[in-house]
Amino acid sequence: MPQIGIIPKKVDSSVTLAPLYPYHDKAMWAYIIKKDENAKEFTTTDRALDFEMITSDKVLKLRLRNADIKDTTLENIDITSSGIEVIGTKIGDIYKSNQWREISVIAKAVGDIDAAGAINFIFTNQVITILINGTRAVIFSYRPAYDYKESKIYQTSVFISQNSKEVRASLSDGYKKKISFNVTTKEIDSGVAEILSFALQRYCLMPLWNSVAISQTSGTLNVLSCDTNLKEFDKYLIVWRNFKDFTFAKILNLQSGKITIDKQININKGDFIIPLLKSTPNKSINYDLLTGEVKSWTLEFMELK
């Protein structure tokens, strides 16, 4: 009687089962490298890299593997995200059968606030797309204690003639917002100094507390229901619960009573929805040490266009 051989089945997306079989689908595969709570590495085939808050150059890694029986060539690398660099492979690299390479993707500190985009690894007969997410900013999420003010500053040049007649000329289109307030924090738990240090070198995103809107619904949503009347929403917002618990989002569309954002987020009825302003702090920063642990900061921020 002739022997019947066991033909191995192809595996779709299970990295852990892959070594048991000669190949996955005959194609290029991408495995995102992550770490668990014990800092142990594991891989996933979810093709997305989330850099979260980018305050300095940040590195995430992935592996590219040729699971085909034929060689393939990396024809091009197309990056649509700002300030992203790829290390570990280059255009023209030949991936032999069952060969893999570890790739470092670096999100540079300099780039657009919204780092969202994609990396397309274009091979001879296939394109591997890795989605990129991240935000280049720090958010000053501390709630003001008192003396919170928002004002509008118009910059003008004033020429005074010999007969005391004044001629004024605008130095910029429109106005800039200025925010001033006091905030009190425990020194041992405070991140205020770190945020200000970063913001003085670049910028930070400031919540506009006079434009707080209250969420009217709960769920996992990308359309937020709230009162938008007379609120100064522009490009970005946070859903704020406390200074450590908030979610950043990009505004895609603004309508009366509704804000559409770029992703689904968890939100509860009563959460604060607050517009954000790109700004820089005054170089003169004052604080009082109220006790051995508590500081009271007097701060001022100016809008950056």
mmCIF file of C-alpha atoms in Angstrom:
data_model
loop_
_atom_site.group_PDB
_atom_site.id
_atom_site.type_symbol
_atom_site.label_atom_id
_atom_site.label_comp_id
_atom_site.label_asym_id
_atom_site.label_seq_id
_atom_site.Cartn_x
_atom_site.Cartn_y
_atom_site.Cartn_z
ATOM 1 C CA MET A 1 0.000 0.000 0.000
ATOM 2 C CA PRO A 2 1.485 3.373 -0.947
ATOM 3 C CA GLN A 3 2.283 5.722 1.919
ATOM 4 C CA ILE A 4 0.216 8.866 2.247
ATOM 5 C CA GLY A 5 2.309 11.910 3.092
ATOM 6 C CA ILE A 6 1.023 14.625 5.420
ATOM 7 C CA ILE A 7 0.822 17.907 3.559
ATOM 8 C CA PRO A 8 1.351 20.884 5.887
ATOM 9 C CA LYS A 9 -1.287 23.575 5.771
ATOM 10 C CA LYS A 10 -0.489 27.203 5.182
ATOM 11 C CA VAL A 11 -0.774 29.494 8.179
ATOM 12 C CA ASP A 12 -2.458 32.840 7.758
ATOM 13 C CA SER A 13 -1.260 35.218 10.470
ATOM 14 C CA SER A 14 -0.116 33.231 13.481
ATOM 15 C CA VAL A 15 3.536 33.972 14.198
ATOM 16 C CA THR A 16 3.698 31.344 16.933
ATOM 17 C CA LEU A 17 2.596 28.572 14.562
ATOM 18 C CA ALA A 18 4.828 29.654 11.695
ATOM 19 C CA PRO A 19 7.898 27.543 12.679
ATOM 20 C CA LEU A 20 5.761 24.382 12.505
ATOM 21 C CA TYR A 21 5.183 24.815 8.787
ATOM 22 C CA PRO A 22 7.441 25.327 5.755
ATOM 23 C CA TYR A 23 5.906 28.742 5.053
ATOM 24 C CA HIS A 24 3.061 31.142 5.670
ATOM 25 C CA ASP A 25 1.379 32.326 2.520
ATOM 26 C CA LYS A 26 4.089 32.651 -0.110
ATOM 27 C CA ALA A 27 4.662 36.354 0.398
ATOM 28 C CA MET A 28 6.461 39.030 2.404
ATOM 29 C CA TRP A 29 5.361 39.236 6.030
ATOM 30 C CA ALA A 30 5.726 41.990 8.619
ATOM 31 C CA TYR A 31 5.862 41.394 12.365
ATOM 32 C CA ILE A 32 5.637 44.333 14.764
ATOM 33 C CA ILE A 33 7.945 43.932 17.793
ATOM 34 C CA LYS A 34 6.374 44.862 21.128
ATOM 35 C CA LYS A 35 7.181 44.350 24.791
ATOM 36 C CA ASP A 36 4.934 42.972 27.520
ATOM 37 C CA GLU A 37 4.671 44.303 31.084
ATOM 38 C CA ASN A 38 7.841 42.362 31.963
ATOM 39 C CA ALA A 39 9.767 43.963 29.076
ATOM 40 C CA LYS A 40 9.807 40.635 27.208
ATOM 41 C CA GLU A 41 9.606 40.967 23.431
ATOM 42 C CA PHE A 42 6.803 39.436 21.397
ATOM 43 C CA THR A 43 5.568 39.967 17.832
ATOM 44 C CA THR A 44 2.206 40.701 16.276
ATOM 45 C CA THR A 45 1.004 40.947 12.685
ATOM 46 C CA ASP A 46 -1.053 44.061 13.452
ATOM 47 C CA ARG A 47 0.696 46.394 11.006
ATOM 48 C CA ALA A 48 0.735 49.609 13.041
ATOM 49 C CA LEU A 49 3.343 51.515 15.051
ATOM 50 C CA ASP A 50 2.075 53.927 17.717
ATOM 51 C CA PHE A 51 4.750 56.329 18.956
ATOM 52 C CA GLU A 52 2.250 58.026 21.313
ATOM 53 C CA MET A 53 3.825 61.262 22.624
ATOM 54 C CA ILE A 54 7.081 62.101 20.791
ATOM 55 C CA THR A 55 9.223 64.453 22.891
ATOM 56 C CA SER A 56 12.601 63.183 21.646
ATOM 57 C CA ASP A 57 13.766 60.746 18.952
ATOM 58 C CA LYS A 58 11.825 57.524 19.536
ATOM 59 C CA VAL A 59 12.481 54.052 18.070
ATOM 60 C CA LEU A 60 10.045 51.206 17.394
ATOM 61 C CA LYS A 61 10.963 47.985 15.598
ATOM 62 C CA LEU A 62 9.532 45.408 13.197
ATOM 63 C CA ARG A 63 10.732 42.415 11.213
ATOM 64 C CA LEU A 64 10.290 41.837 7.490
ATOM 65 C CA ARG A 65 10.397 38.205 6.354
ATOM 66 C CA ASN A 66 10.299 36.673 2.899
ATOM 67 C CA ALA A 67 8.119 33.568 3.328
ATOM 68 C CA ASP A 68 8.157 32.846 -0.408
ATOM 69 C CA ILE A 69 10.290 30.219 -2.125
ATOM 70 C CA LYS A 70 11.591 32.924 -4.496
ATOM 71 C CA ASP A 71 13.806 35.928 -3.829
ATOM 72 C CA THR A 72 12.248 39.390 -3.890
ATOM 73 C CA THR A 73 13.668 42.925 -4.082
ATOM 74 C CA LEU A 74 12.739 46.029 -2.114
ATOM 75 C CA GLU A 75 12.012 48.422 -4.995
ATOM 76 C CA ASN A 76 11.102 51.521 -2.966
ATOM 77 C CA ILE A 77 10.229 52.893 0.481
ATOM 78 C CA ASP A 78 7.419 55.452 0.480
ATOM 79 C CA ILE A 79 6.945 57.389 3.750
ATOM 80 C CA THR A 80 3.898 59.648 4.113
ATOM 81 C CA SER A 81 4.489 60.573 7.767
ATOM 82 C CA SER A 82 6.571 63.617 8.715
ATOM 83 C CA GLY A 83 9.923 63.131 10.484
ATOM 84 C CA ILE A 84 10.141 59.333 10.084
ATOM 85 C CA GLU A 85 13.381 57.492 9.284
ATOM 86 C CA VAL A 86 13.837 53.790 8.429
ATOM 87 C CA ILE A 87 17.048 51.976 9.432
ATOM 88 C CA GLY A 88 17.934 48.329 8.715
ATOM 89 C CA THR A 89 16.888 48.038 5.090
ATOM 90 C CA LYS A 90 17.205 50.138 1.944
ATOM 91 C CA ILE A 91 16.031 50.340 -1.632
ATOM 92 C CA GLY A 92 17.621 47.574 -3.701
ATOM 93 C CA ASP A 93 17.952 45.052 -0.874
ATOM 94 C CA ILE A 94 17.297 41.473 -1.993
ATOM 95 C CA TYR A 95 15.344 39.309 0.452
ATOM 96 C CA LYS A 96 16.159 35.667 -0.178
ATOM 97 C CA SER A 97 13.701 32.876 0.549
ATOM 98 C CA ASN A 98 12.948 32.668 4.300
ATOM 99 C CA GLN A 99 15.300 35.585 5.023
ATOM 100 C CA TRP A 100 14.219 38.221 7.553
ATOM 101 C CA ARG A 101 15.582 41.573 8.669
ATOM 102 C CA GLU A 102 14.966 43.623 11.795
ATOM 103 C CA ILE A 103 13.966 47.202 10.932
ATOM 104 C CA SER A 104 14.148 50.253 13.200
ATOM 105 C CA VAL A 105 11.611 53.019 12.566
ATOM 106 C CA ILE A 106 12.681 56.313 14.143
ATOM 107 C CA ALA A 107 10.209 59.102 14.859
ATOM 108 C CA LYS A 108 12.312 62.264 15.007
ATOM 109 C CA ALA A 109 11.558 64.949 17.578
ATOM 110 C CA VAL A 110 11.289 67.487 14.745
ATOM 111 C CA GLY A 111 8.265 67.189 12.469
ATOM 112 C CA ASP A 112 4.543 67.862 12.248
ATOM 113 C CA ILE A 113 2.480 67.798 15.457
ATOM 114 C CA ASP A 114 0.398 64.978 14.015
ATOM 115 C CA ALA A 115 2.804 62.204 13.007
ATOM 116 C CA ALA A 116 0.064 60.041 11.486
ATOM 117 C CA GLY A 117 0.874 58.459 8.139
ATOM 118 C CA ALA A 118 2.277 55.248 6.702
ATOM 119 C CA ILE A 119 5.417 53.499 5.508
ATOM 120 C CA ASN A 120 5.016 51.524 2.288
ATOM 121 C CA PHE A 121 7.695 48.892 1.676
ATOM 122 C CA ILE A 122 7.316 48.289 -2.053
ATOM 123 C CA PHE A 123 8.622 44.880 -3.120
ATOM 124 C CA THR A 124 8.705 43.327 -6.599
ATOM 125 C CA ASN A 125 5.199 41.860 -6.415
ATOM 126 C CA GLN A 126 3.841 43.179 -3.128
ATOM 127 C CA VAL A 127 3.472 46.251 -0.913
ATOM 128 C CA ILE A 128 3.755 46.032 2.885
ATOM 129 C CA THR A 129 2.029 49.022 4.544
ATOM 130 C CA ILE A 130 2.803 49.955 8.157
ATOM 131 C CA LEU A 131 0.520 52.586 9.696
ATOM 132 C CA ILE A 132 2.156 55.271 11.837
ATOM 133 C CA ASN A 133 0.581 57.188 14.730
ATOM 134 C CA GLY A 134 2.001 59.666 17.205
ATOM 135 C CA THR A 135 1.911 63.238 18.469
ATOM 136 C CA ARG A 136 4.922 65.573 18.595
ATOM 137 C CA ALA A 137 4.034 67.659 21.606
ATOM 138 C CA VAL A 138 3.507 67.602 25.286
ATOM 139 C CA ILE A 139 0.143 68.617 26.669
ATOM 140 C CA PHE A 140 -0.025 70.840 29.725
ATOM 141 C CA SER A 141 -2.849 68.841 31.257
ATOM 142 C CA TYR A 142 -2.815 70.427 34.742
ATOM 143 C CA ARG A 143 -6.010 72.249 35.624
ATOM 144 C CA PRO A 144 -5.466 75.919 36.596
ATOM 145 C CA ALA A 145 -5.940 76.695 40.267
ATOM 146 C CA TYR A 146 -6.970 80.356 39.965
ATOM 147 C CA ASP A 147 -6.463 83.634 38.039
ATOM 148 C CA TYR A 148 -6.997 81.922 34.691
ATOM 149 C CA LYS A 149 -7.204 84.408 31.797
ATOM 150 C CA GLU A 150 -7.328 84.197 28.022
ATOM 151 C CA SER A 151 -6.631 87.364 26.045
ATOM 152 C CA LYS A 152 -6.018 88.379 22.418
ATOM 153 C CA ILE A 153 -2.851 90.254 21.488
ATOM 154 C CA TYR A 154 -2.613 92.413 18.369
ATOM 155 C CA GLN A 155 0.901 93.348 17.221
ATOM 156 C CA THR A 156 1.277 96.809 15.707
ATOM 157 C CA SER A 157 4.058 99.204 14.814
ATOM 158 C CA VAL A 158 3.578 102.782 16.063
ATOM 159 C CA PHE A 159 5.274 105.725 14.320
ATOM 160 C CA ILE A 160 5.075 109.116 16.018
ATOM 161 C CA SER A 161 5.867 112.173 13.910
ATOM 162 C CA GLN A 162 7.336 115.429 15.129
ATOM 163 C CA ASN A 163 3.871 116.942 15.494
ATOM 164 C CA SER A 164 2.907 113.964 17.709
ATOM 165 C CA LYS A 165 0.680 112.395 15.081
ATOM 166 C CA GLU A 166 0.614 108.590 15.358
ATOM 167 C CA VAL A 167 0.637 106.150 12.461
ATOM 168 C CA ARG A 168 -0.097 102.521 13.323
ATOM 169 C CA ALA A 169 0.570 99.527 11.094
ATOM 170 C CA SER A 170 -0.287 95.909 11.805
ATOM 171 C CA LEU A 171 2.728 93.605 12.067
ATOM 172 C CA SER A 172 0.727 90.424 11.588
ATOM 173 C CA ASP A 173 -2.605 89.209 10.296
ATOM 174 C CA GLY A 174 -5.115 88.771 13.077
ATOM 175 C CA TYR A 175 -4.192 88.242 16.706
ATOM 176 C CA LYS A 176 -2.436 85.799 18.996
ATOM 177 C CA LYS A 177 -3.948 84.295 22.119
ATOM 178 C CA LYS A 178 -2.237 84.702 25.463
ATOM 179 C CA ILE A 179 -3.009 82.475 28.442
ATOM 180 C CA SER A 180 -2.031 83.235 32.036
ATOM 181 C CA PHE A 181 -2.877 81.343 35.212
ATOM 182 C CA ASN A 182 -1.621 79.801 38.438
ATOM 183 C CA VAL A 183 -1.335 76.081 39.055
ATOM 184 C CA THR A 184 -0.508 74.316 42.309
ATOM 185 C CA THR A 185 1.150 70.890 42.312
ATOM 186 C CA LYS A 186 2.949 68.536 44.634
ATOM 187 C CA GLU A 187 6.643 68.739 43.787
ATOM 188 C CA ILE A 188 7.151 64.985 44.272
ATOM 189 C CA ASP A 189 4.455 64.112 41.706
ATOM 190 C CA SER A 190 4.745 67.144 39.469
ATOM 191 C CA GLY A 191 5.661 66.968 35.793
ATOM 192 C CA VAL A 192 5.283 70.718 35.389
ATOM 193 C CA ALA A 193 9.035 71.433 35.294
ATOM 194 C CA GLU A 194 9.638 68.740 32.642
ATOM 195 C CA ILE A 195 6.807 70.034 30.428
ATOM 196 C CA LEU A 196 8.034 73.629 30.706
ATOM 197 C CA SER A 197 11.598 72.576 29.909
ATOM 198 C CA PHE A 198 10.443 70.869 26.703
ATOM 199 C CA ALA A 199 8.054 73.708 25.791
ATOM 200 C CA LEU A 200 10.763 76.360 26.159
ATOM 201 C CA GLN A 201 12.838 74.515 23.547
ATOM 202 C CA ARG A 202 9.945 73.809 21.189
ATOM 203 C CA TYR A 203 6.274 74.206 22.192
ATOM 204 C CA CYS A 204 3.418 72.570 24.071
ATOM 205 C CA LEU A 205 -0.318 72.203 23.576
ATOM 206 C CA MET A 206 -2.396 74.228 26.027
ATOM 207 C CA PRO A 207 -6.045 73.445 26.820
ATOM 208 C CA LEU A 208 -8.334 76.452 26.401
ATOM 209 C CA TRP A 209 -10.291 76.141 29.642
ATOM 210 C CA ASN A 210 -12.753 78.900 28.728
ATOM 211 C CA SER A 211 -13.923 76.671 25.858
ATOM 212 C CA VAL A 212 -14.570 73.471 27.815
ATOM 213 C CA ALA A 213 -17.438 71.418 26.353
ATOM 214 C CA ILE A 214 -19.149 68.592 28.242
ATOM 215 C CA SER A 215 -19.629 65.201 26.599
ATOM 216 C CA GLN A 216 -23.303 64.328 26.256
ATOM 217 C CA THR A 217 -22.784 60.645 25.386
ATOM 218 C CA SER A 218 -20.771 57.584 26.401
ATOM 219 C CA GLY A 219 -19.161 54.854 24.317
ATOM 220 C CA THR A 220 -16.316 54.158 21.916
ATOM 221 C CA LEU A 221 -16.856 56.964 19.441
ATOM 222 C CA ASN A 222 -15.274 59.137 16.787
ATOM 223 C CA VAL A 223 -18.182 61.608 16.717
ATOM 224 C CA LEU A 224 -18.380 63.512 20.003
ATOM 225 C CA SER A 225 -21.649 65.139 21.051
ATOM 226 C CA CYS A 226 -21.261 68.354 23.029
ATOM 227 C CA ASP A 227 -22.154 72.043 23.015
ATOM 228 C CA THR A 228 -19.796 73.675 20.487
ATOM 229 C CA ASN A 229 -21.471 77.093 20.544
ATOM 230 C CA LEU A 230 -18.931 79.905 21.158
ATOM 231 C CA LYS A 231 -16.163 77.345 21.764
ATOM 232 C CA GLU A 232 -12.761 77.910 20.114
ATOM 233 C CA PHE A 233 -12.149 74.470 18.600
ATOM 234 C CA ASP A 234 -9.601 74.381 15.774
ATOM 235 C CA LYS A 235 -7.252 71.448 14.923
ATOM 236 C CA TYR A 236 -6.783 69.401 18.098
ATOM 237 C CA LEU A 237 -8.565 68.522 21.328
ATOM 238 C CA ILE A 238 -8.294 66.390 24.423
ATOM 239 C CA VAL A 239 -10.945 64.432 26.256
ATOM 240 C CA TRP A 240 -9.959 65.230 29.846
ATOM 241 C CA ARG A 241 -10.828 63.383 33.054
ATOM 242 C CA ASN A 242 -7.845 64.412 35.173
ATOM 243 C CA PHE A 243 -4.278 65.574 34.532
ATOM 244 C CA LYS A 244 -3.037 61.992 34.117
ATOM 245 C CA ASP A 245 -6.102 60.619 32.308
ATOM 246 C CA PHE A 246 -6.770 62.275 28.966
ATOM 247 C CA THR A 247 -6.939 61.365 25.274
ATOM 248 C CA PHE A 248 -5.541 63.442 22.404
ATOM 249 C CA ALA A 249 -7.334 63.600 19.040
ATOM 250 C CA LYS A 250 -7.223 65.498 15.767
ATOM 251 C CA ILE A 251 -10.395 67.330 14.694
ATOM 252 C CA LEU A 252 -11.626 66.340 11.227
ATOM 253 C CA ASN A 253 -14.953 68.173 11.165
ATOM 254 C CA LEU A 254 -16.788 70.609 13.411
ATOM 255 C CA GLN A 255 -20.561 71.060 13.369
ATOM 256 C CA SER A 256 -23.070 72.525 15.770
ATOM 257 C CA GLY A 257 -23.236 70.042 18.648
ATOM 258 C CA LYS A 258 -20.861 67.519 17.043
ATOM 259 C CA ILE A 259 -17.106 67.073 16.602
ATOM 260 C CA THR A 260 -15.717 64.369 14.308
ATOM 261 C CA ILE A 261 -12.210 63.197 15.255
ATOM 262 C CA ASP A 262 -9.593 61.021 13.575
ATOM 263 C CA LYS A 263 -10.063 57.882 15.693
ATOM 264 C CA GLN A 264 -12.473 56.104 18.000
ATOM 265 C CA ILE A 265 -11.899 56.831 21.669
ATOM 266 C CA ASN A 266 -13.497 55.794 24.943
ATOM 267 C CA ILE A 267 -15.541 58.661 26.351
ATOM 268 C CA ASN A 268 -18.027 59.001 29.209
ATOM 269 C CA LYS A 269 -20.928 61.361 29.630
ATOM 270 C CA GLY A 270 -19.642 64.343 31.582
ATOM 271 C CA ASP A 271 -16.020 64.137 30.377
ATOM 272 C CA PHE A 272 -14.430 67.462 29.428
ATOM 273 C CA ILE A 273 -13.774 68.067 25.720
ATOM 274 C CA ILE A 274 -11.210 70.864 25.444
ATOM 275 C CA PRO A 275 -9.618 72.551 22.402
ATOM 276 C CA LEU A 276 -5.813 72.760 22.325
ATOM 277 C CA LEU A 277 -3.596 75.698 21.420
ATOM 278 C CA LYS A 278 -0.013 75.372 20.136
ATOM 279 C CA SER A 279 1.957 77.741 22.365
ATOM 280 C CA THR A 280 5.234 78.614 24.052
ATOM 281 C CA PRO A 281 5.751 79.641 27.687
ATOM 282 C CA ASN A 282 7.127 82.957 28.827
ATOM 283 C CA LYS A 283 10.868 82.554 29.451
ATOM 284 C CA SER A 284 10.349 84.128 32.886
ATOM 285 C CA ILE A 285 8.757 81.405 35.026
ATOM 286 C CA ASN A 286 7.923 82.043 38.675
ATOM 287 C CA TYR A 287 6.893 79.690 41.455
ATOM 288 C CA ASP A 288 6.412 79.787 45.218
ATOM 289 C CA LEU A 289 7.259 76.871 47.480
ATOM 290 C CA LEU A 290 4.145 76.672 49.656
ATOM 291 C CA THR A 291 5.330 73.686 51.703
ATOM 292 C CA GLY A 292 8.162 71.183 51.443
ATOM 293 C CA GLU A 293 6.193 69.335 48.746
ATOM 294 C CA VAL A 294 3.866 71.867 47.119
ATOM 295 C CA LYS A 295 4.710 74.517 44.523
ATOM 296 C CA SER A 296 2.478 77.264 43.142
ATOM 297 C CA TRP A 297 3.432 78.226 39.582
ATOM 298 C CA THR A 298 2.594 81.546 37.896
ATOM 299 C CA LEU A 299 2.614 80.854 34.147
ATOM 300 C CA GLU A 300 2.032 82.649 30.865
ATOM 301 C CA PHE A 301 1.806 81.147 27.387
ATOM 302 C CA MET A 302 1.671 82.782 23.945
ATOM 303 C CA GLU A 303 0.147 81.206 20.843
ATOM 304 C CA LEU A 304 2.493 79.968 18.116
ATOM 305 C CA LYS A 305 1.156 80.314 14.585
#
